[in-house]
Amino acid sequence: MKDIDFLKLVKSNIRSLRPYETKEIPCRVKLDANESPYCIDITPDKKILQRINRYPDPEAVKLKKAISMALKVNSANILLGNGSDELIYYLITAFGGPVLYPIPTFSMYGIISQALGEKNIEIPLNEDFDLDIDNMLAAIKKYNPKLIFLSSPNNPTGNCFSAERILKIIETSKGIVIADEAYQPFSSDKGFLPLLKDYRNLAILRTLSKIGFAGLRVGFLLADKDLINEVNKVRLPFNLNALSQAVALEAFKNKRLIESQIKNITSERERLFEELSRINNVSPYPSEANFILFKTKNADIVFKKLIKNGVLVRNLSSVVKDSLRVTIGTHGENNFFIKALKKSIGGKA
Ligand SMILES: *Cc1c(COP(=O)(O)O)cnc(C)c1O
């Protein structure tokens, strides 16, 4: 066998990367990944399996049509991705860096920038987790970023950024501003879709992942058709498989059901927020998403005790001091979590 050091062989920007954390810790209640606790029973058209020997529709025409109707945007303004992660990859592949984003935020903006060897600029959010507008504008002036990613509601903090500040950034930037609206359906804010026509450098990312279909891997980019055209040049031809296309198409027929599930989740979020506020040494941050970030003493220990007590949350203490992120589950799951948290904090586990 040849003695090859692959670490030496790999590109230098890849060398320091680590594979995305995917270790599954089995737990009775899984509240770590911002998934929906509800599973909608959808059977795709049987015909799909009778032609599974064929490549999928590379343009996903029917699915685009359904999205177009649901969101009232033209099909020419939509690009579909194997999850919005893939669209972030395509955006950075097509336009390159510098890539600017506030922190803490969704980790993929940084990971993908690094994987593609593009410069990334990180500007800390202010103490309210809102955009530090002066520093953002200064960074735009200094680096002239090609892409600016703004997750609003922001993962992991849960708040929306001030619309006024986002607008200021859109107006100042010569590059593209991507409003990542993965959690918009849970927000009281209407998001930036109504402004798409007004700003050519505004792009919006949405996904089916947080509203019940994380397993499908379907995300969409909504933007000016010329922008879509550029990103489409780097898209792999069959990035959305036939089964995902078919199931997603059916999903759009269940709009009412999905909307009622979202209502349940947001009302459970308010209840959970109240419950968390009442626990000593725990303080939740207000959320417009399907998760709550909360501070707790000894977060690392509480995280481990929660696992022992049957609940998996996300440990974010390396990102926001002493904080954990819990996804909103069903009523029963949330009760189970609250009990487990009280036990975990009380010391007995
Ligand atoms: C979960 C998440 C995504 C990824 O969504 P997929 O469509 O599952 O790839 C994108 N952006 C943010 C902010 C997220 O939290």
mmCIF file of C-alpha atoms and ligand atoms in Angstrom:
data_model
loop_
_atom_site.group_PDB
_atom_site.id
_atom_site.type_symbol
_atom_site.label_atom_id
_atom_site.label_comp_id
_atom_site.label_asym_id
_atom_site.label_seq_id
_atom_site.Cartn_x
_atom_site.Cartn_y
_atom_site.Cartn_z
ATOM 1 C CA MET A 1 0.000 0.000 0.000
ATOM 2 C CA LYS A 2 1.198 3.477 -0.857
ATOM 3 C CA ASP A 3 1.798 5.800 2.024
ATOM 4 C CA ILE A 4 -0.360 8.802 1.208
ATOM 5 C CA ASP A 5 -1.115 11.601 3.630
ATOM 6 C CA PHE A 6 -4.494 12.797 2.434
ATOM 7 C CA LEU A 7 -4.401 15.683 4.878
ATOM 8 C CA LYS A 8 -1.417 16.992 2.949
ATOM 9 C CA LEU A 9 -3.052 16.281 -0.379
ATOM 10 C CA VAL A 10 -6.293 18.110 0.385
ATOM 11 C CA LYS A 11 -6.603 21.833 -0.426
ATOM 12 C CA SER A 12 -5.307 24.042 2.361
ATOM 13 C CA ASN A 13 -8.698 25.677 2.980
ATOM 14 C CA ILE A 14 -10.258 22.224 3.497
ATOM 15 C CA ARG A 15 -7.505 21.023 5.845
ATOM 16 C CA SER A 16 -8.762 23.010 8.823
ATOM 17 C CA LEU A 17 -12.460 22.233 8.219
ATOM 18 C CA ARG A 18 -14.287 19.599 10.220
ATOM 19 C CA PRO A 19 -17.170 17.503 8.921
ATOM 20 C CA TYR A 20 -20.518 18.981 10.003
ATOM 21 C CA GLU A 21 -21.530 17.553 13.363
ATOM 22 C CA THR A 22 -24.016 14.823 12.625
ATOM 23 C CA LYS A 23 -23.511 12.425 15.487
ATOM 24 C CA GLU A 24 -26.963 11.183 16.365
ATOM 25 C CA ILE A 25 -27.428 10.878 20.094
ATOM 26 C CA PRO A 26 -30.479 8.662 20.479
ATOM 27 C CA CYS A 27 -32.943 10.227 22.874
ATOM 28 C CA ARG A 28 -36.591 9.754 23.735
ATOM 29 C CA VAL A 29 -37.404 13.350 22.843
ATOM 30 C CA LYS A 30 -35.464 14.951 19.999
ATOM 31 C CA LEU A 31 -35.501 18.741 20.187
ATOM 32 C CA ASP A 32 -32.102 19.598 18.740
ATOM 33 C CA ALA A 33 -32.505 20.260 15.019
ATOM 34 C CA ASN A 34 -35.447 22.656 14.606
ATOM 35 C CA GLU A 35 -37.502 20.020 12.829
ATOM 36 C CA SER A 36 -41.296 19.933 12.999
ATOM 37 C CA PRO A 37 -42.604 17.462 15.574
ATOM 38 C CA TYR A 38 -45.460 16.612 13.215
ATOM 39 C CA CYS A 39 -45.211 14.197 10.347
ATOM 40 C CA ILE A 40 -47.745 14.582 7.584
ATOM 41 C CA ASP A 41 -48.677 11.285 5.973
ATOM 42 C CA ILE A 42 -48.146 11.903 2.285
ATOM 43 C CA THR A 43 -48.154 9.305 -0.446
ATOM 44 C CA PRO A 44 -46.710 10.535 -3.696
ATOM 45 C CA ASP A 45 -48.342 9.667 -6.965
ATOM 46 C CA LYS A 46 -47.665 5.925 -7.549
ATOM 47 C CA LYS A 47 -46.657 6.673 -11.112
ATOM 48 C CA ILE A 48 -43.470 8.193 -9.811
ATOM 49 C CA LEU A 49 -42.116 4.748 -8.906
ATOM 50 C CA GLN A 50 -43.122 3.317 -12.267
ATOM 51 C CA ARG A 51 -40.655 5.631 -13.928
ATOM 52 C CA ILE A 52 -37.920 5.703 -11.318
ATOM 53 C CA ASN A 53 -35.535 4.376 -14.012
ATOM 54 C CA ARG A 54 -35.740 7.844 -15.582
ATOM 55 C CA TYR A 55 -33.991 10.998 -14.453
ATOM 56 C CA PRO A 56 -36.154 13.496 -12.605
ATOM 57 C CA ASP A 57 -37.430 16.656 -14.281
ATOM 58 C CA PRO A 58 -34.274 18.818 -14.160
ATOM 59 C CA GLU A 59 -36.395 21.978 -13.975
ATOM 60 C CA ALA A 60 -38.959 20.587 -11.504
ATOM 61 C CA VAL A 61 -41.581 22.473 -13.490
ATOM 62 C CA LYS A 62 -44.616 21.231 -11.532
ATOM 63 C CA LEU A 63 -43.103 21.930 -8.146
ATOM 64 C CA LYS A 64 -41.998 25.384 -9.228
ATOM 65 C CA LYS A 65 -45.536 26.052 -10.411
ATOM 66 C CA ALA A 66 -46.931 25.037 -7.013
ATOM 67 C CA ILE A 67 -44.460 27.324 -5.226
ATOM 68 C CA SER A 68 -45.212 30.078 -7.679
ATOM 69 C CA MET A 69 -48.934 29.841 -6.867
ATOM 70 C CA ALA A 70 -48.420 29.547 -3.103
ATOM 71 C CA LEU A 71 -46.028 32.492 -2.801
ATOM 72 C CA LYS A 72 -47.284 34.548 -5.730
ATOM 73 C CA VAL A 73 -43.910 34.790 -7.426
ATOM 74 C CA ASN A 74 -43.127 33.968 -11.018
ATOM 75 C CA SER A 75 -41.522 30.586 -11.818
ATOM 76 C CA ALA A 76 -38.655 32.512 -13.441
ATOM 77 C CA ASN A 77 -37.879 33.980 -10.027
ATOM 78 C CA ILE A 78 -37.506 30.574 -8.332
ATOM 79 C CA LEU A 79 -34.512 28.260 -8.077
ATOM 80 C CA LEU A 80 -34.904 24.959 -6.245
ATOM 81 C CA GLY A 81 -32.234 23.333 -4.142
ATOM 82 C CA ASN A 82 -31.612 20.081 -2.335
ATOM 83 C CA GLY A 83 -32.324 21.969 0.845
ATOM 84 C CA SER A 84 -31.515 25.650 1.119
ATOM 85 C CA ASP A 85 -28.020 24.554 2.194
ATOM 86 C CA GLU A 86 -27.372 23.628 -1.407
ATOM 87 C CA LEU A 87 -28.559 27.026 -2.581
ATOM 88 C CA ILE A 88 -26.152 28.727 -0.180
ATOM 89 C CA TYR A 89 -23.440 26.556 -1.756
ATOM 90 C CA TYR A 90 -24.518 27.577 -5.240
ATOM 91 C CA LEU A 91 -24.730 31.275 -4.373
ATOM 92 C CA ILE A 92 -21.183 31.292 -3.019
ATOM 93 C CA THR A 93 -19.955 29.151 -5.923
ATOM 94 C CA ALA A 94 -21.506 31.489 -8.474
ATOM 95 C CA PHE A 95 -20.698 34.882 -6.958
ATOM 96 C CA GLY A 96 -17.757 34.157 -4.659
ATOM 97 C CA GLY A 97 -16.673 36.287 -1.725
ATOM 98 C CA PRO A 98 -16.152 38.256 0.306
ATOM 99 C CA VAL A 99 -19.129 36.806 2.164
ATOM 100 C CA LEU A 100 -20.443 38.918 5.035
ATOM 101 C CA TYR A 101 -22.776 37.833 7.823
ATOM 102 C CA PRO A 102 -23.441 38.685 11.469
ATOM 103 C CA ILE A 103 -22.575 36.222 14.242
ATOM 104 C CA PRO A 104 -23.843 34.170 15.945
ATOM 105 C CA THR A 105 -25.846 32.812 13.025
ATOM 106 C CA PHE A 106 -26.401 29.720 10.904
ATOM 107 C CA SER A 107 -23.040 27.997 10.646
ATOM 108 C CA MET A 108 -23.268 26.995 6.990
ATOM 109 C CA TYR A 109 -22.494 30.498 5.657
ATOM 110 C CA GLY A 110 -19.023 30.259 7.182
ATOM 111 C CA ILE A 111 -18.450 26.567 6.508
ATOM 112 C CA ILE A 112 -19.372 26.825 2.821
ATOM 113 C CA SER A 113 -17.345 30.020 2.341
ATOM 114 C CA GLN A 114 -14.318 28.229 3.731
ATOM 115 C CA ALA A 115 -14.961 25.058 1.736
ATOM 116 C CA LEU A 116 -15.014 27.142 -1.429
ATOM 117 C CA GLY A 117 -11.958 29.135 -0.405
ATOM 118 C CA GLU A 118 -13.832 32.426 -0.220
ATOM 119 C CA LYS A 119 -13.113 35.146 2.321
ATOM 120 C CA ASN A 120 -15.736 35.456 5.043
ATOM 121 C CA ILE A 121 -16.322 38.448 7.276
ATOM 122 C CA GLU A 122 -18.113 38.028 10.587
ATOM 123 C CA ILE A 123 -19.615 40.966 12.452
ATOM 124 C CA PRO A 124 -20.929 40.327 15.979
ATOM 125 C CA LEU A 125 -24.587 41.141 16.643
ATOM 126 C CA ASN A 126 -25.279 43.788 19.269
ATOM 127 C CA GLU A 127 -26.346 42.949 22.828
ATOM 128 C CA ASP A 128 -29.995 42.658 21.712
ATOM 129 C CA PHE A 129 -28.950 40.176 19.009
ATOM 130 C CA ASP A 130 -29.889 42.783 16.400
ATOM 131 C CA LEU A 131 -27.620 43.873 13.552
ATOM 132 C CA ASP A 132 -24.810 46.175 14.609
ATOM 133 C CA ILE A 133 -25.636 48.523 11.797
ATOM 134 C CA ASP A 134 -22.586 50.791 12.072
ATOM 135 C CA ASN A 135 -20.155 47.893 11.954
ATOM 136 C CA MET A 136 -22.119 46.173 9.190
ATOM 137 C CA LEU A 137 -22.103 49.317 7.041
ATOM 138 C CA ALA A 138 -18.405 49.878 7.767
ATOM 139 C CA ALA A 139 -17.641 46.294 6.675
ATOM 140 C CA ILE A 140 -19.680 46.767 3.493
ATOM 141 C CA LYS A 141 -17.727 49.901 2.693
ATOM 142 C CA LYS A 142 -14.368 48.335 3.481
ATOM 143 C CA TYR A 143 -14.762 44.889 1.864
ATOM 144 C CA ASN A 144 -17.504 45.403 -0.704
ATOM 145 C CA PRO A 145 -18.915 41.901 -0.090
ATOM 146 C CA LYS A 146 -20.461 40.049 -3.021
ATOM 147 C CA LEU A 147 -22.872 38.285 -0.685
ATOM 148 C CA ILE A 148 -24.443 39.205 2.650
ATOM 149 C CA PHE A 149 -26.390 36.519 4.506
ATOM 150 C CA LEU A 150 -29.005 37.631 7.030
ATOM 151 C CA SER A 151 -30.934 34.860 8.748
ATOM 152 C CA SER A 152 -34.156 36.491 9.961
ATOM 153 C CA PRO A 153 -35.517 35.075 12.237
ATOM 154 C CA ASN A 154 -31.940 34.315 13.174
ATOM 155 C CA ASN A 155 -30.725 30.857 14.049
ATOM 156 C CA PRO A 156 -29.760 30.338 16.911
ATOM 157 C CA THR A 157 -30.939 33.548 18.634
ATOM 158 C CA GLY A 158 -34.573 33.305 17.438
ATOM 159 C CA ASN A 159 -35.218 37.034 16.863
ATOM 160 C CA CYS A 160 -35.885 38.899 13.644
ATOM 161 C CA PHE A 161 -33.442 41.636 12.772
ATOM 162 C CA SER A 162 -34.815 45.152 12.528
ATOM 163 C CA ALA A 163 -36.399 45.506 9.080
ATOM 164 C CA GLU A 164 -35.134 49.054 8.879
ATOM 165 C CA ARG A 165 -31.530 47.897 9.344
ATOM 166 C CA ILE A 166 -31.911 45.150 6.777
ATOM 167 C CA LEU A 167 -33.269 47.700 4.301
ATOM 168 C CA LYS A 168 -30.365 50.021 4.988
ATOM 169 C CA ILE A 169 -27.978 47.149 4.208
ATOM 170 C CA ILE A 170 -29.840 46.280 0.993
ATOM 171 C CA GLU A 171 -29.704 49.900 -0.089
ATOM 172 C CA THR A 172 -26.024 50.338 0.756
ATOM 173 C CA SER A 173 -24.705 47.071 -0.638
ATOM 174 C CA LYS A 174 -23.465 46.745 -4.197
ATOM 175 C CA GLY A 175 -23.568 42.987 -3.692
ATOM 176 C CA ILE A 176 -26.447 40.605 -3.051
ATOM 177 C CA VAL A 177 -28.293 40.516 0.255
ATOM 178 C CA ILE A 178 -29.824 37.148 1.051
ATOM 179 C CA ALA A 179 -32.648 37.170 3.584
ATOM 180 C CA ASP A 180 -32.592 33.573 4.828
ATOM 181 C CA GLU A 181 -36.190 33.075 5.886
ATOM 182 C CA ALA A 182 -36.027 29.441 6.978
ATOM 183 C CA TYR A 183 -38.137 30.357 10.034
ATOM 184 C CA GLN A 184 -40.362 33.040 8.539
ATOM 185 C CA PRO A 185 -43.521 30.880 8.759
ATOM 186 C CA PHE A 186 -43.234 31.020 12.585
ATOM 187 C CA SER A 187 -42.733 34.752 12.705
ATOM 188 C CA SER A 188 -45.174 37.599 13.222
ATOM 189 C CA ASP A 189 -42.991 39.546 10.802
ATOM 190 C CA LYS A 190 -44.125 39.215 7.200
ATOM 191 C CA GLY A 191 -40.614 38.930 5.858
ATOM 192 C CA PHE A 192 -39.056 40.383 2.724
ATOM 193 C CA LEU A 193 -41.016 38.623 -0.006
ATOM 194 C CA PRO A 194 -43.231 41.700 -0.607
ATOM 195 C CA LEU A 195 -40.063 43.732 -1.295
ATOM 196 C CA LEU A 196 -38.555 41.371 -3.839
ATOM 197 C CA LYS A 197 -39.806 43.467 -6.752
ATOM 198 C CA ASP A 198 -38.348 46.668 -5.322
ATOM 199 C CA TYR A 199 -34.750 45.556 -4.896
ATOM 200 C CA ARG A 200 -32.825 43.695 -7.577
ATOM 201 C CA ASN A 201 -30.037 42.777 -5.146
ATOM 202 C CA LEU A 202 -32.399 41.149 -2.650
ATOM 203 C CA ALA A 203 -32.712 37.367 -2.639
ATOM 204 C CA ILE A 204 -34.809 35.250 -0.298
ATOM 205 C CA LEU A 205 -34.194 31.716 0.899
ATOM 206 C CA ARG A 206 -37.051 29.538 2.091
ATOM 207 C CA THR A 207 -37.197 25.846 2.959
ATOM 208 C CA LEU A 208 -39.658 23.049 3.650
ATOM 209 C CA SER A 209 -37.312 21.650 6.314
ATOM 210 C CA LYS A 210 -38.641 23.468 9.364
ATOM 211 C CA ILE A 211 -42.325 23.013 8.547
ATOM 212 C CA GLY A 212 -42.493 19.251 8.404
ATOM 213 C CA PHE A 213 -40.316 18.018 5.560
ATOM 214 C CA ALA A 214 -36.680 18.068 6.650
ATOM 215 C CA GLY A 215 -36.177 14.613 5.156
ATOM 216 C CA LEU A 216 -37.178 15.729 1.678
ATOM 217 C CA ARG A 217 -34.395 18.289 1.234
ATOM 218 C CA VAL A 218 -36.291 20.988 -0.615
ATOM 219 C CA GLY A 219 -35.328 24.649 -0.404
ATOM 220 C CA PHE A 220 -35.954 27.561 -2.714
ATOM 221 C CA LEU A 221 -34.269 30.751 -3.711
ATOM 222 C CA LEU A 222 -36.520 33.638 -4.732
ATOM 223 C CA ALA A 223 -34.863 36.473 -6.618
ATOM 224 C CA ASP A 224 -34.581 38.570 -9.740
ATOM 225 C CA LYS A 225 -34.652 36.332 -12.817
ATOM 226 C CA ASP A 226 -31.215 37.462 -13.975
ATOM 227 C CA LEU A 227 -29.765 36.590 -10.576
ATOM 228 C CA ILE A 228 -31.519 33.200 -10.721
ATOM 229 C CA ASN A 229 -30.046 32.694 -14.176
ATOM 230 C CA GLU A 230 -26.477 33.194 -12.905
ATOM 231 C CA VAL A 231 -26.918 30.810 -9.970
ATOM 232 C CA ASN A 232 -28.614 28.274 -12.252
ATOM 233 C CA LYS A 233 -25.338 27.995 -14.208
ATOM 234 C CA VAL A 234 -23.656 26.166 -11.336
ATOM 235 C CA ARG A 235 -26.637 24.017 -10.350
ATOM 236 C CA LEU A 236 -26.166 20.287 -10.843
ATOM 237 C CA PRO A 237 -28.753 19.246 -13.447
ATOM 238 C CA PHE A 238 -30.704 16.764 -11.309
ATOM 239 C CA ASN A 239 -30.265 18.292 -7.872
ATOM 240 C CA LEU A 240 -33.844 17.579 -6.817
ATOM 241 C CA ASN A 241 -34.665 13.874 -6.957
ATOM 242 C CA ALA A 242 -37.955 12.567 -8.336
ATOM 243 C CA LEU A 243 -39.346 11.420 -4.971
ATOM 244 C CA SER A 244 -38.653 14.750 -3.282
ATOM 245 C CA GLN A 245 -40.261 16.596 -6.164
ATOM 246 C CA ALA A 246 -43.352 14.395 -6.019
ATOM 247 C CA VAL A 247 -43.782 14.503 -2.239
ATOM 248 C CA ALA A 248 -43.128 18.252 -2.077
ATOM 249 C CA LEU A 249 -45.788 18.748 -4.723
ATOM 250 C CA GLU A 250 -48.277 16.851 -2.538
ATOM 251 C CA ALA A 251 -47.152 18.839 0.490
ATOM 252 C CA PHE A 252 -48.331 22.034 -1.171
ATOM 253 C CA LYS A 253 -51.822 20.536 -1.301
ATOM 254 C CA ASN A 254 -51.804 20.333 2.504
ATOM 255 C CA LYS A 255 -51.378 24.048 3.077
ATOM 256 C CA ARG A 256 -54.193 24.268 5.656
ATOM 257 C CA LEU A 257 -52.867 21.375 7.723
ATOM 258 C CA ILE A 258 -49.341 22.767 7.668
ATOM 259 C CA GLU A 259 -50.618 26.188 8.688
ATOM 260 C CA SER A 260 -52.509 24.736 11.635
ATOM 261 C CA GLN A 261 -49.397 22.854 12.747
ATOM 262 C CA ILE A 262 -47.421 26.085 12.584
ATOM 263 C CA LYS A 263 -50.074 27.740 14.767
ATOM 264 C CA ASN A 264 -49.731 24.932 17.324
ATOM 265 C CA ILE A 265 -45.976 25.339 17.329
ATOM 266 C CA THR A 266 -46.076 29.108 17.821
ATOM 267 C CA SER A 267 -48.604 28.869 20.640
ATOM 268 C CA GLU A 268 -46.532 26.125 22.281
ATOM 269 C CA ARG A 269 -43.528 28.414 21.886
ATOM 270 C CA GLU A 270 -45.268 31.109 23.911
ATOM 271 C CA ARG A 271 -46.231 28.590 26.575
ATOM 272 C CA LEU A 272 -42.705 27.173 26.733
ATOM 273 C CA PHE A 273 -41.272 30.672 26.988
ATOM 274 C CA GLU A 274 -43.474 31.340 30.039
ATOM 275 C CA GLU A 275 -42.544 28.016 31.611
ATOM 276 C CA LEU A 276 -38.830 28.620 31.058
ATOM 277 C CA SER A 277 -39.066 32.141 32.487
ATOM 278 C CA ARG A 278 -40.425 30.705 35.710
ATOM 279 C CA ILE A 279 -37.484 28.365 36.297
ATOM 280 C CA ASN A 280 -34.740 29.684 38.571
ATOM 281 C CA ASN A 281 -31.438 30.379 36.842
ATOM 282 C CA VAL A 282 -32.995 29.922 33.408
ATOM 283 C CA SER A 283 -33.690 32.831 31.085
ATOM 284 C CA PRO A 284 -35.156 32.330 27.632
ATOM 285 C CA TYR A 285 -34.660 34.795 24.793
ATOM 286 C CA PRO A 286 -37.824 35.863 22.928
ATOM 287 C CA SER A 287 -38.275 33.897 19.711
ATOM 288 C CA GLU A 288 -39.988 34.334 16.359
ATOM 289 C CA ALA A 289 -38.923 30.854 15.258
ATOM 290 C CA ASN A 290 -39.690 27.221 16.137
ATOM 291 C CA PHE A 291 -37.018 27.086 18.829
ATOM 292 C CA ILE A 292 -36.015 28.978 21.953
ATOM 293 C CA LEU A 293 -32.505 29.871 23.009
ATOM 294 C CA PHE A 294 -32.142 30.004 26.757
ATOM 295 C CA LYS A 295 -29.415 30.788 29.203
ATOM 296 C CA THR A 296 -28.769 28.459 32.070
ATOM 297 C CA LYS A 297 -26.023 28.097 34.635
ATOM 298 C CA ASN A 298 -23.548 25.344 33.747
ATOM 299 C CA ALA A 299 -25.016 24.787 30.304
ATOM 300 C CA ASP A 300 -22.558 21.997 29.431
ATOM 301 C CA ILE A 301 -23.582 20.006 32.484
ATOM 302 C CA VAL A 302 -27.290 20.705 32.024
ATOM 303 C CA PHE A 303 -26.995 19.593 28.380
ATOM 304 C CA LYS A 304 -25.536 16.232 29.420
ATOM 305 C CA LYS A 305 -28.050 15.759 32.203
ATOM 306 C CA LEU A 306 -30.880 16.496 29.793
ATOM 307 C CA ILE A 307 -29.649 13.649 27.589
ATOM 308 C CA LYS A 308 -29.633 11.322 30.598
ATOM 309 C CA ASN A 309 -33.160 12.486 31.306
ATOM 310 C CA GLY A 310 -34.243 11.660 27.785
ATOM 311 C CA VAL A 311 -34.110 14.986 25.952
ATOM 312 C CA LEU A 312 -31.690 16.072 23.263
ATOM 313 C CA VAL A 313 -31.350 19.829 22.770
ATOM 314 C CA ARG A 314 -28.580 21.776 21.033
ATOM 315 C CA ASN A 315 -25.642 22.892 23.121
ATOM 316 C CA LEU A 316 -24.708 26.368 21.951
ATOM 317 C CA SER A 317 -22.572 27.344 24.903
ATOM 318 C CA SER A 318 -19.515 27.712 22.686
ATOM 319 C CA VAL A 319 -21.442 30.260 20.594
ATOM 320 C CA VAL A 320 -23.549 32.152 23.146
ATOM 321 C CA LYS A 321 -22.207 31.814 26.677
ATOM 322 C CA ASP A 322 -24.086 29.283 28.806
ATOM 323 C CA SER A 323 -26.922 28.767 26.397
ATOM 324 C CA LEU A 324 -28.906 25.872 24.998
ATOM 325 C CA ARG A 325 -31.372 25.831 22.112
ATOM 326 C CA VAL A 326 -34.548 23.812 22.336
ATOM 327 C CA THR A 327 -36.805 23.119 19.373
ATOM 328 C CA ILE A 328 -40.535 23.452 20.035
ATOM 329 C CA GLY A 329 -42.040 19.971 20.134
ATOM 330 C CA THR A 330 -45.564 18.672 20.618
ATOM 331 C CA HIS A 331 -47.425 19.656 23.797
ATOM 332 C CA GLY A 332 -46.396 16.361 25.403
ATOM 333 C CA GLU A 333 -42.764 16.644 24.331
ATOM 334 C CA ASN A 334 -42.536 20.157 25.692
ATOM 335 C CA ASN A 335 -43.933 19.039 29.055
ATOM 336 C CA PHE A 336 -41.458 16.169 29.111
ATOM 337 C CA PHE A 337 -38.658 18.634 28.344
ATOM 338 C CA ILE A 338 -39.667 21.057 31.104
ATOM 339 C CA LYS A 339 -39.732 18.237 33.662
ATOM 340 C CA ALA A 340 -36.384 16.944 32.439
ATOM 341 C CA LEU A 341 -34.886 20.434 32.581
ATOM 342 C CA LYS A 342 -36.055 20.998 36.143
ATOM 343 C CA LYS A 343 -34.564 17.647 37.110
ATOM 344 C CA SER A 344 -31.330 18.427 35.266
ATOM 345 C CA ILE A 345 -30.926 21.757 36.993
ATOM 346 C CA GLY A 346 -31.944 20.459 40.387
ATOM 347 C CA GLY A 347 -28.907 18.211 40.355
ATOM 348 C CA LYS A 348 -30.628 14.848 40.365
ATOM 349 C CA ALA A 349 -30.179 13.062 37.072
HETATM 350 C C1 LIG B 1 -32.108 24.971 8.930
HETATM 351 C C2 LIG B 1 -31.623 26.173 8.241
HETATM 352 C C3 LIG B 1 -31.339 26.162 6.877
HETATM 353 C C4 LIG B 1 -31.188 24.882 6.113
HETATM 354 O O1 LIG B 1 -32.308 24.445 5.582
HETATM 355 P P1 LIG B 1 -32.340 23.210 4.584
HETATM 356 O O2 LIG B 1 -33.356 23.635 3.612
HETATM 357 O O3 LIG B 1 -32.727 22.048 5.418
HETATM 358 O O4 LIG B 1 -30.973 23.031 3.969
HETATM 359 C C5 LIG B 1 -31.026 27.353 6.249
HETATM 360 N N1 LIG B 1 -30.925 28.491 6.948
HETATM 361 C C6 LIG B 1 -31.144 28.531 8.266
HETATM 362 C C7 LIG B 1 -31.016 29.820 8.985
HETATM 363 C C8 LIG B 1 -31.485 27.375 8.959
HETATM 364 O O5 LIG B 1 -31.642 27.400 10.287
#
